mmCIF file of C-alpha atoms in Angstrom:
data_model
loop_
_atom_site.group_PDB
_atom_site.id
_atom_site.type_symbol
_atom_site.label_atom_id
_atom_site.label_comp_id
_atom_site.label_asym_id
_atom_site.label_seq_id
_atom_site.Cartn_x
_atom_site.Cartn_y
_atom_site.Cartn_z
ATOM 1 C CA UNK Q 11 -32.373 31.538 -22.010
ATOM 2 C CA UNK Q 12 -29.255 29.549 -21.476
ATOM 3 C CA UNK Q 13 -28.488 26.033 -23.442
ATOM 4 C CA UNK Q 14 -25.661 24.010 -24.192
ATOM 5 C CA UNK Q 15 -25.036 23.418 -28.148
ATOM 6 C CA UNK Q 16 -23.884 20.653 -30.141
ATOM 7 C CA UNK Q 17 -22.815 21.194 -33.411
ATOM 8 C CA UNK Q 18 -22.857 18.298 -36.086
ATOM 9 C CA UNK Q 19 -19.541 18.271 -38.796
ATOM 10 C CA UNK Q 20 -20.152 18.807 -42.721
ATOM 11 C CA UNK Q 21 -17.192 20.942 -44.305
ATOM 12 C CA UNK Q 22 -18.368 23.760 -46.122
ATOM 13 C CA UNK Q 23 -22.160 23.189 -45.466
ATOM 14 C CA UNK Q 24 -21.426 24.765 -41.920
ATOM 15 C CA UNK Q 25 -23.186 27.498 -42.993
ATOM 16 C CA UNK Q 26 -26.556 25.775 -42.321
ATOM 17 C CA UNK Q 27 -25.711 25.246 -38.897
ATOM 18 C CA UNK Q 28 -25.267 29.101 -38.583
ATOM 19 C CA UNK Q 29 -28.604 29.928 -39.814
ATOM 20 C CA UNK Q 30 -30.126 27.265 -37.391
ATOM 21 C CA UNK Q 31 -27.992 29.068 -34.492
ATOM 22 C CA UNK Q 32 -29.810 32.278 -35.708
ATOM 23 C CA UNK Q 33 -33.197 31.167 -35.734
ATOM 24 C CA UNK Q 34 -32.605 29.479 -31.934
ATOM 25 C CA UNK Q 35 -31.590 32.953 -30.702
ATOM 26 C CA UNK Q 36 -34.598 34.697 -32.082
ATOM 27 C CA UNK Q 37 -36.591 31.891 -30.056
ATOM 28 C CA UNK Q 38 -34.899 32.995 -26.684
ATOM 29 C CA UNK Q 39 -31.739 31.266 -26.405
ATOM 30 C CA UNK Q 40 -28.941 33.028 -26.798
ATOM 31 C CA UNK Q 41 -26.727 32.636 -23.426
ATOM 32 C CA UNK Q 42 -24.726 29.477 -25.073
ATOM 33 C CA UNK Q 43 -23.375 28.219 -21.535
ATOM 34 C CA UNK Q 44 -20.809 25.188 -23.132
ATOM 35 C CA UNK Q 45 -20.752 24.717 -26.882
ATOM 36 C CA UNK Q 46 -19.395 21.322 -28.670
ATOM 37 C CA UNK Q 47 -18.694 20.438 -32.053
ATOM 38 C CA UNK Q 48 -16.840 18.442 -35.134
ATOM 39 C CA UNK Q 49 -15.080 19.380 -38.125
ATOM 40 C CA UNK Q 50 -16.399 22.464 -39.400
ATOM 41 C CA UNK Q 51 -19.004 22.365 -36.226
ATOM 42 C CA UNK Q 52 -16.014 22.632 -34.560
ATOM 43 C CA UNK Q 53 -15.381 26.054 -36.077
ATOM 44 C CA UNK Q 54 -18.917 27.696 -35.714
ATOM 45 C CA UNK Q 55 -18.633 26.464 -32.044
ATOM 46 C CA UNK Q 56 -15.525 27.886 -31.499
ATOM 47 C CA UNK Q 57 -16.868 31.403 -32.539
ATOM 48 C CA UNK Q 58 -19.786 30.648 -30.574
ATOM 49 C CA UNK Q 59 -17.681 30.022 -27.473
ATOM 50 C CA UNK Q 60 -15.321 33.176 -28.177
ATOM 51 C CA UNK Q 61 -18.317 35.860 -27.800
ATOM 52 C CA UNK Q 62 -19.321 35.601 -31.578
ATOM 53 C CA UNK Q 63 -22.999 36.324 -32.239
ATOM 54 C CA UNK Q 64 -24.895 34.199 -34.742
ATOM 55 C CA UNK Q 65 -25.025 37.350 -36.538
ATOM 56 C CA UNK Q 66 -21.359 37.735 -36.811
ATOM 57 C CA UNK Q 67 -20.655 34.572 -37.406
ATOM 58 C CA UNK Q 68 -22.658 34.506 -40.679
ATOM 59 C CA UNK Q 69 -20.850 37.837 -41.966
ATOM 60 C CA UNK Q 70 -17.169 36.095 -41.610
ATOM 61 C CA UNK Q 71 -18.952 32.868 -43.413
ATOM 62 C CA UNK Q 72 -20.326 34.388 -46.272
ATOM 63 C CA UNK Q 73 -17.281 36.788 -46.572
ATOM 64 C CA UNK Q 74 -14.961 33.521 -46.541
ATOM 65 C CA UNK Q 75 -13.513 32.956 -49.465
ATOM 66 C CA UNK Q 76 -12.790 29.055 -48.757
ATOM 67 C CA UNK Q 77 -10.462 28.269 -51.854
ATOM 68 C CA UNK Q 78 -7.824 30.611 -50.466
ATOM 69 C CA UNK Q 79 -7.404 28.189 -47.371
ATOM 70 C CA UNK Q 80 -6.643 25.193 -49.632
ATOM 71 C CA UNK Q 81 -3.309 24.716 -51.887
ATOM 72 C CA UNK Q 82 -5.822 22.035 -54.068
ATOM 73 C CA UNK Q 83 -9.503 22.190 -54.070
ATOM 74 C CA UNK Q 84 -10.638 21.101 -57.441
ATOM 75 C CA UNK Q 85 -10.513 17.960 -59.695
ATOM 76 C CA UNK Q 86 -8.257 20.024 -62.308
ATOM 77 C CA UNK Q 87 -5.278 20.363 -59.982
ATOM 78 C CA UNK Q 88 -4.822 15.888 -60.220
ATOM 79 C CA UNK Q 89 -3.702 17.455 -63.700
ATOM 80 C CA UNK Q 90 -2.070 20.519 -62.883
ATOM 81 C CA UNK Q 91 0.151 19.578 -59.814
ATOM 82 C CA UNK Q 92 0.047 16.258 -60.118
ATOM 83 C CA UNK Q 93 3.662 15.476 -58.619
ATOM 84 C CA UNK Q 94 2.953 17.876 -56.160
ATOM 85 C CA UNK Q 95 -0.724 16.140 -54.760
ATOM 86 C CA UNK Q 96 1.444 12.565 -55.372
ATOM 87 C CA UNK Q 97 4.119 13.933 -53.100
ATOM 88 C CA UNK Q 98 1.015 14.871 -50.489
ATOM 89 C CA UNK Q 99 -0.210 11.560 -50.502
ATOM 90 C CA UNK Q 100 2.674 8.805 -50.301
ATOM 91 C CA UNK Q 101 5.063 11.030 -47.738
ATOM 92 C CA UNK Q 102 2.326 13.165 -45.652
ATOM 93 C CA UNK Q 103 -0.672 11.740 -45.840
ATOM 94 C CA UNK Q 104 -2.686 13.919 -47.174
ATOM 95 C CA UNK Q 105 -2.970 16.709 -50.103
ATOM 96 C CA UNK Q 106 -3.879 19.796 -48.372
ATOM 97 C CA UNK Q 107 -2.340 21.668 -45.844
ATOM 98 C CA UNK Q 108 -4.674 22.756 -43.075
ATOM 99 C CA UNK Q 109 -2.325 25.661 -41.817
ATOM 100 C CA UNK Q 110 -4.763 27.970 -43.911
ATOM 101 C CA UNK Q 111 -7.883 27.395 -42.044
ATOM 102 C CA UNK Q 112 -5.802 27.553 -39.028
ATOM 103 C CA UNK Q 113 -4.250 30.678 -39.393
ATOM 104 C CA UNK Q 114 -7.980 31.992 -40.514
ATOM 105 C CA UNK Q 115 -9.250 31.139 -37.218
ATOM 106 C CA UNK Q 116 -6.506 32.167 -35.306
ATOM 107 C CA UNK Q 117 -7.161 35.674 -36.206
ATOM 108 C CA UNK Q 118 -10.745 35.456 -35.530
ATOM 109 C CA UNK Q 119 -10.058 34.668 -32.051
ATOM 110 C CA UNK Q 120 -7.632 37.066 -31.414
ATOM 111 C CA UNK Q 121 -10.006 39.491 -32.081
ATOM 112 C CA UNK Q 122 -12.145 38.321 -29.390
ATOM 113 C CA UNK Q 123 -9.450 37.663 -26.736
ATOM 114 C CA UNK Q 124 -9.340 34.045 -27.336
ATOM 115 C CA UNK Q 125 -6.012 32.216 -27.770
ATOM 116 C CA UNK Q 126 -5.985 28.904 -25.691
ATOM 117 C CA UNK Q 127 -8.703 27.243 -24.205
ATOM 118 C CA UNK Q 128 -7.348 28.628 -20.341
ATOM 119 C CA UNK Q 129 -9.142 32.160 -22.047
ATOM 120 C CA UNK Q 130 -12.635 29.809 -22.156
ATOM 121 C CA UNK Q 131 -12.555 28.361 -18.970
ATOM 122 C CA UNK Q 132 -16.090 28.598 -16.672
ATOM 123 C CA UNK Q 133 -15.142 28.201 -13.445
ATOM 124 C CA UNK Q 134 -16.639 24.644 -12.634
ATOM 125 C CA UNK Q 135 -15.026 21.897 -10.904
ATOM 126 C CA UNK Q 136 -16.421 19.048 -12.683
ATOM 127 C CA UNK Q 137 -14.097 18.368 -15.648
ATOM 128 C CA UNK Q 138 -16.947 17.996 -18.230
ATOM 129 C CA UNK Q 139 -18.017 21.335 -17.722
ATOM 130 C CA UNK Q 140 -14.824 23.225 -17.078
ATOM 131 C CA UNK Q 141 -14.550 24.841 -20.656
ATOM 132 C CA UNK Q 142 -17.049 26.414 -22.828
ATOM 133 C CA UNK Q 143 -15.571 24.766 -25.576
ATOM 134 C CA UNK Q 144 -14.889 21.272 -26.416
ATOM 135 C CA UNK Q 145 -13.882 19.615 -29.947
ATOM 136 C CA UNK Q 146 -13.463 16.112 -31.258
ATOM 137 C CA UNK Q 147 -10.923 14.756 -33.475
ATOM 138 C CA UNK Q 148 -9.603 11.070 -34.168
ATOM 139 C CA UNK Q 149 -6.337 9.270 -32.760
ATOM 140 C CA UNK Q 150 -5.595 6.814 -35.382
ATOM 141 C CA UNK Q 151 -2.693 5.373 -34.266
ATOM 142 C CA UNK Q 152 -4.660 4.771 -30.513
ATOM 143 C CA UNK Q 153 -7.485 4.151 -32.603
ATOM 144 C CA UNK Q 154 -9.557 6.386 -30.187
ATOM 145 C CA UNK Q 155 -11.382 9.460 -30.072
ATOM 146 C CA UNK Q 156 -10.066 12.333 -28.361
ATOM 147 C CA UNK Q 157 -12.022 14.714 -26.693
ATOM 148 C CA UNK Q 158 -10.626 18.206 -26.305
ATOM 149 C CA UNK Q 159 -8.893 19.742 -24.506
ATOM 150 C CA UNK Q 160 -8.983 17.535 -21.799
ATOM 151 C CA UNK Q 161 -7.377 14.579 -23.285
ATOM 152 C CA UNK Q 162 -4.184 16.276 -24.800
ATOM 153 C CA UNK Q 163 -2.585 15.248 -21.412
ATOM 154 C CA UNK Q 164 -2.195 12.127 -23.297
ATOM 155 C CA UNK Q 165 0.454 13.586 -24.734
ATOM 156 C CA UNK Q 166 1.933 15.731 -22.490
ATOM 157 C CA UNK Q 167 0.565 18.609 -22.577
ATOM 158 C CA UNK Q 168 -1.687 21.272 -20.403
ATOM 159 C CA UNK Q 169 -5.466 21.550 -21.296
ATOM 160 C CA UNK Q 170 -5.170 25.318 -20.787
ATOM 161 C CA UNK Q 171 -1.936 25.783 -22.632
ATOM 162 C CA UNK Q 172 -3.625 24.248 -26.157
ATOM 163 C CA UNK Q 173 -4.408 26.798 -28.555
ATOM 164 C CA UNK Q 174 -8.226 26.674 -29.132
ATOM 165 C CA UNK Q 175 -7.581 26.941 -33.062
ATOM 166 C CA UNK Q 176 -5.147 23.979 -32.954
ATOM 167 C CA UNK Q 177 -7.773 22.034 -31.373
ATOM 168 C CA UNK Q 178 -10.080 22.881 -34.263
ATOM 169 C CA UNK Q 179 -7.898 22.537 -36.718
ATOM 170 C CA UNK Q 180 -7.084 18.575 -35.503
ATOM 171 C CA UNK Q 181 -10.647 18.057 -36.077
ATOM 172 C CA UNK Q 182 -11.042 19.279 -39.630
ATOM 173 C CA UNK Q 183 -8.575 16.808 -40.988
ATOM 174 C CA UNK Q 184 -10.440 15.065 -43.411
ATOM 175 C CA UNK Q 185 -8.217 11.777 -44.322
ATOM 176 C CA UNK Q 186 -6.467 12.321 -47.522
ATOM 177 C CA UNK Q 187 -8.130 16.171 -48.509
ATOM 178 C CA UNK Q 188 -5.561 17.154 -45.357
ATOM 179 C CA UNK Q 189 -2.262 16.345 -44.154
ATOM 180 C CA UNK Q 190 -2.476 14.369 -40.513
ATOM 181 C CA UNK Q 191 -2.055 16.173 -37.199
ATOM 182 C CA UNK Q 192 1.387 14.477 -35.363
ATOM 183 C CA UNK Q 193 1.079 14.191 -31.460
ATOM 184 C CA UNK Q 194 4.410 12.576 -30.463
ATOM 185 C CA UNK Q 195 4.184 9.521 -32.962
ATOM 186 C CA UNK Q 196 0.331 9.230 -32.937
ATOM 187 C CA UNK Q 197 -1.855 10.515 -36.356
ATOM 188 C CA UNK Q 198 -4.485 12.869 -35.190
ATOM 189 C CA UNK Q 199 -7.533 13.400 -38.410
ATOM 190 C CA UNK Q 200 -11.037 14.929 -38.642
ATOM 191 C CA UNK Q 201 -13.031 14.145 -35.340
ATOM 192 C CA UNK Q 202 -16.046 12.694 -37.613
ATOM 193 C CA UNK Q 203 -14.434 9.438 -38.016
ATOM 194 C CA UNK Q 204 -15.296 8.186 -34.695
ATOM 195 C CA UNK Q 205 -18.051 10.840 -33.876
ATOM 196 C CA UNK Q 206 -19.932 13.653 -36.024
ATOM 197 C CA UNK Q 207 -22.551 14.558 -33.571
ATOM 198 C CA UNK Q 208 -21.408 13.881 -29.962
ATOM 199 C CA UNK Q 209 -24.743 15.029 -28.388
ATOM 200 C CA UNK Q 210 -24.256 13.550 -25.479
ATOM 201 C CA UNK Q 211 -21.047 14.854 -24.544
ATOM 202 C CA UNK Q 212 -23.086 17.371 -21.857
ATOM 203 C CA UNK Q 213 -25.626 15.104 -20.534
ATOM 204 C CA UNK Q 214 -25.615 14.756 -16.787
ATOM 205 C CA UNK Q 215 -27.420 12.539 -14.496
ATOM 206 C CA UNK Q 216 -30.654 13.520 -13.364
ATOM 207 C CA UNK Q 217 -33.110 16.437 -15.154
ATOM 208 C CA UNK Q 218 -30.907 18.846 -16.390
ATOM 209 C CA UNK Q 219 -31.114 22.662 -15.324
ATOM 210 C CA UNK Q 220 -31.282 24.307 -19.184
ATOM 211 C CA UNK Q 221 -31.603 21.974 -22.522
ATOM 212 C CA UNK Q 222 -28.324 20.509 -24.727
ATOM 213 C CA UNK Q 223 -29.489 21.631 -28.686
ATOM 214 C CA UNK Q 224 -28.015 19.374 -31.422
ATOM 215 C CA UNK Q 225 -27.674 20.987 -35.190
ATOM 216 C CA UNK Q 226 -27.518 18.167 -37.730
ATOM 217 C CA UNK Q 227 -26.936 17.917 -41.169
ATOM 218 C CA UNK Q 228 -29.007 15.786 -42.985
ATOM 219 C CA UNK Q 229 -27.583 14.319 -46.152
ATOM 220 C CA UNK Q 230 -30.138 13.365 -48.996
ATOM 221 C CA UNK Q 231 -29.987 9.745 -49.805
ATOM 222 C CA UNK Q 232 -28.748 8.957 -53.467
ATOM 223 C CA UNK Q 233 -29.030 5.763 -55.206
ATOM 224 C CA UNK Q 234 -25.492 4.175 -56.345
ATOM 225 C CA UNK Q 235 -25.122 4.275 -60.022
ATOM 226 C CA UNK Q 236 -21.091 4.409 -60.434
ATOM 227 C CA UNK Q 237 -17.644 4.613 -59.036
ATOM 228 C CA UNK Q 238 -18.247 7.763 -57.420
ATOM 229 C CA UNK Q 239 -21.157 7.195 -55.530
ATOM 230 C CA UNK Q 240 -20.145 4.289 -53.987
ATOM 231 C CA UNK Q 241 -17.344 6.074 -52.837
ATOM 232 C CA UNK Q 242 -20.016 8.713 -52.028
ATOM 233 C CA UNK Q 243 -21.885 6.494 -49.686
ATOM 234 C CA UNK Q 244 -19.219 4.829 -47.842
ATOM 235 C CA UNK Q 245 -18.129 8.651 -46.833
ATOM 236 C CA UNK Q 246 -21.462 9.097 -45.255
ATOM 237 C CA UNK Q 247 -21.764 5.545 -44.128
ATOM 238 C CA UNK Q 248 -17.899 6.600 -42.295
ATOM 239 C CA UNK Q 249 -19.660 9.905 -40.924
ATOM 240 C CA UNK Q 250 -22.912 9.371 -39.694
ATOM 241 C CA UNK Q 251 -22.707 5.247 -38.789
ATOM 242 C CA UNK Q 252 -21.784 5.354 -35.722
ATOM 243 C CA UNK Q 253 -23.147 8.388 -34.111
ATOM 244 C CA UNK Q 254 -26.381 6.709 -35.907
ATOM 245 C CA UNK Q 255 -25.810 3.513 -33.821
ATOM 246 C CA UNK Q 256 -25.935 4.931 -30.684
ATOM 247 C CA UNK Q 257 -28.746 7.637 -31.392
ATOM 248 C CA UNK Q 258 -31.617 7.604 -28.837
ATOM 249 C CA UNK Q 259 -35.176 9.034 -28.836
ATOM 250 C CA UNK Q 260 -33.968 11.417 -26.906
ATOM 251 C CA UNK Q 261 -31.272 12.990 -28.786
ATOM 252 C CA UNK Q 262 -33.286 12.888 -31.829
ATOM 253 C CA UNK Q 263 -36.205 15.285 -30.213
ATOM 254 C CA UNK Q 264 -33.709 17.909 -28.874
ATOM 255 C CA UNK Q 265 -31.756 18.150 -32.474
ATOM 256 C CA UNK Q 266 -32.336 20.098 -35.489
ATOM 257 C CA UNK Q 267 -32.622 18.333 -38.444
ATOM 258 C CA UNK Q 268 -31.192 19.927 -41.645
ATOM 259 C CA UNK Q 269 -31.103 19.407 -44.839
ATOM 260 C CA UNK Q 270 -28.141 20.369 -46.602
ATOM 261 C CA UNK Q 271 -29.842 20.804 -50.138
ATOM 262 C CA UNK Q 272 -27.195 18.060 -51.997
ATOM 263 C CA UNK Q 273 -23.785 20.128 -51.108
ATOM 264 C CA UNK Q 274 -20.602 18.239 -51.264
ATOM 265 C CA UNK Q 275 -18.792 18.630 -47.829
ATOM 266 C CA UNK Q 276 -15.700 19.744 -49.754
ATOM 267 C CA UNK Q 277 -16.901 21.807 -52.093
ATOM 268 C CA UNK Q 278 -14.422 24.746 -51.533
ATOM 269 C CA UNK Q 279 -15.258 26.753 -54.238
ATOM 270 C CA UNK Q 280 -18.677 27.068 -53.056
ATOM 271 C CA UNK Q 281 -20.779 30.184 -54.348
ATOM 272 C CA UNK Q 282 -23.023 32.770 -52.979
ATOM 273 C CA UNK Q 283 -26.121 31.231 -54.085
ATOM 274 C CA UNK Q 284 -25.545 27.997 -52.489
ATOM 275 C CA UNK Q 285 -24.243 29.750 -49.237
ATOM 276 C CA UNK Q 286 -27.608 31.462 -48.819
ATOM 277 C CA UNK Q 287 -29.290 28.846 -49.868
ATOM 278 C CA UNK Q 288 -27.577 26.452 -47.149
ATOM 279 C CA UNK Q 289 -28.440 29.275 -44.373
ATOM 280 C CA UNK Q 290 -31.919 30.070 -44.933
ATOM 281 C CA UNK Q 291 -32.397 25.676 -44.881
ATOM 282 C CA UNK Q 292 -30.747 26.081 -41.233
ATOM 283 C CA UNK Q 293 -32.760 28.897 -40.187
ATOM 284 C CA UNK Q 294 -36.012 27.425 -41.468
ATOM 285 C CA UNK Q 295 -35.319 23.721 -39.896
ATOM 286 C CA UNK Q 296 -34.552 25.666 -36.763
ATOM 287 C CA UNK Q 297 -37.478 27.434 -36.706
ATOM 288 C CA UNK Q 298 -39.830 24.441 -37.221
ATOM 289 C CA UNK Q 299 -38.001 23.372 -34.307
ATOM 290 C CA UNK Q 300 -37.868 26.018 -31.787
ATOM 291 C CA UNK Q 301 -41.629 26.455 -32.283
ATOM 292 C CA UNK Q 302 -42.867 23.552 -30.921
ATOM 293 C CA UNK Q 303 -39.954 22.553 -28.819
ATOM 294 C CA UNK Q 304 -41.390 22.536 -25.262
ATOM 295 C CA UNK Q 305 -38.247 22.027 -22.449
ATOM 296 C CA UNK Q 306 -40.730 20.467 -19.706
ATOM 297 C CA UNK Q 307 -42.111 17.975 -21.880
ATOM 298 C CA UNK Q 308 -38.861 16.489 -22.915
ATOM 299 C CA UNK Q 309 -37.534 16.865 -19.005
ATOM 300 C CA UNK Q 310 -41.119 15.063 -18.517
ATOM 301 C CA UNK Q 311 -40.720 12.120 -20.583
ATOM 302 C CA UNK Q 312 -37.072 11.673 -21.146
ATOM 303 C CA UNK Q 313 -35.289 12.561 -18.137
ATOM 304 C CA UNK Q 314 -37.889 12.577 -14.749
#
């Protein structure tokens, strides 16, 4: 069955979202007309979008070794390479270089044909539908978000001349873990800032022909009882506030809800354990799901 996906950001806990994209094509839908996503649901979309199988996608996760992407991913390096993490922050913004991740992806699209979004086009007219694949990141110096490909004529540029993995990687940029994305003089960071779960970026007027799926990561609520949860919760609040402002009724009944079992979101030296562990909570939300999720009753109430 064919369905447009929207895929919800959470760093390394975008493993869940692969085992909920599992359990949705052992209901049925697997022909993934346009996909959508943020941060790292901007990764498992862009596999999705390339001709990856759920199945596939979950052997190059679990494979993924995601320390070797990162020049600092633990609290030890402040006192390791401290100059060099000081040096991060006051010139470039950030500590980590993203070129890692981007070179990671790079290769996984290669291997599917996939270079620049002009590889992913699908033939429609209508500009919201003319790629399979669209990503959001952040303009901070517009103070805007940017939805891609299409809006990187901002800047100058051809939509099917961007490299799909650049695209991504703008989106990832968590402020301060990684180095800012430059666009002419504009600051370009992780897409979640402005919008983690852009559901609604395939919604048309009138009842739709096939259903848009959103895959959400639900993060467990924690009382504040220091410094670092309070810095905790105004991350989320950052994430999931405004997406959570603008949630309707019916975005809420055509998304999966998952919990993400207390994961940090950039926990890069995440184990085996919680990997699995992170999956089979995807695949099991999903399946709760997809088994009573009924298409004509949500057309019925929500869009007749």
């Amino acid at each position: 069955m064919k369905a447009d996906g929207v895929f919800e950001g959470g760093g390394v806990k975008g493993i869940a979202l692969v085992g909920a994209l599992a359990a949705a094509e052992d209901y049925g839908y697997d022909d993934w007309q346009r996909v959508a996503g943020t941060s790292a649901g901007a990764i498992i979309a862009a596999l999705l979008a390339s001709g990856y199988s759920s199945w596939e996608i979950k052997g190059l996760m679990l494979e993924l070794d995601y320390s070797d992407l990162v020049d600092h991913n633990s609290f030890w390096d402040l006192f390791s390479h401290p100059i060099d993490i000081l040096k991060g922050i006051m010139f470039e913004y950030g500590i980590n270089s993203s070129q890692g991740i981007r070179e990671w992806l790079e290769e996984k699209l290669r291997a599917k044909n996939v270079k620049t979004f002009g590889d992913l086009r699908t033939g429609s007219d209508k500009e919201r539908y003319r790629y399979r694949l669209r990503v959001i990141a952040s303009d901070i110096s517009d103070r805007n978000i940017l939805v891609l490909p299409q809006e990187i004529e901002k800047y100058g540029r051809r939509p099917d001349e961007l490299p799909v993995a650049e695209a991504v990687e703008m989106s990832i940029l968590f402020p301060g873990y990684f180095r800012p994305k430059r666009l002419g003089e504009n600051y370009v960071i992780d897409g979640g800032i402005l919008s983690n779960f852009p559901v609604w970026l395939f919604d048309c007027d009138g009842v739709p022909r096939f259903p848009t799926f959103g895959f959400q990561l639900l993060e467990r609520k924690e009382p504040i009882t220091g410094p670092m949860s309070f810095a905790r919760e105004i991350l989320y609040t950052m994430l999931e506030g405004h997406d959570n402002e603008h949630q309707e009724d019916s975005n809420l009944v055509r998304s999966v809800s998952i919990p993400s079992t207390g994961v940090s979101t950039l926990s890069f030296n995440l184990s085996q354990d919680n990997r699995e562990t992170l999956y089979e909570s995807g695949n099991r939300a999903a399946r709760e799901f997809f088994s009573t999720w009924d298409f004509d009753s949500y057309k019925k109430k929500f869009r007749s």
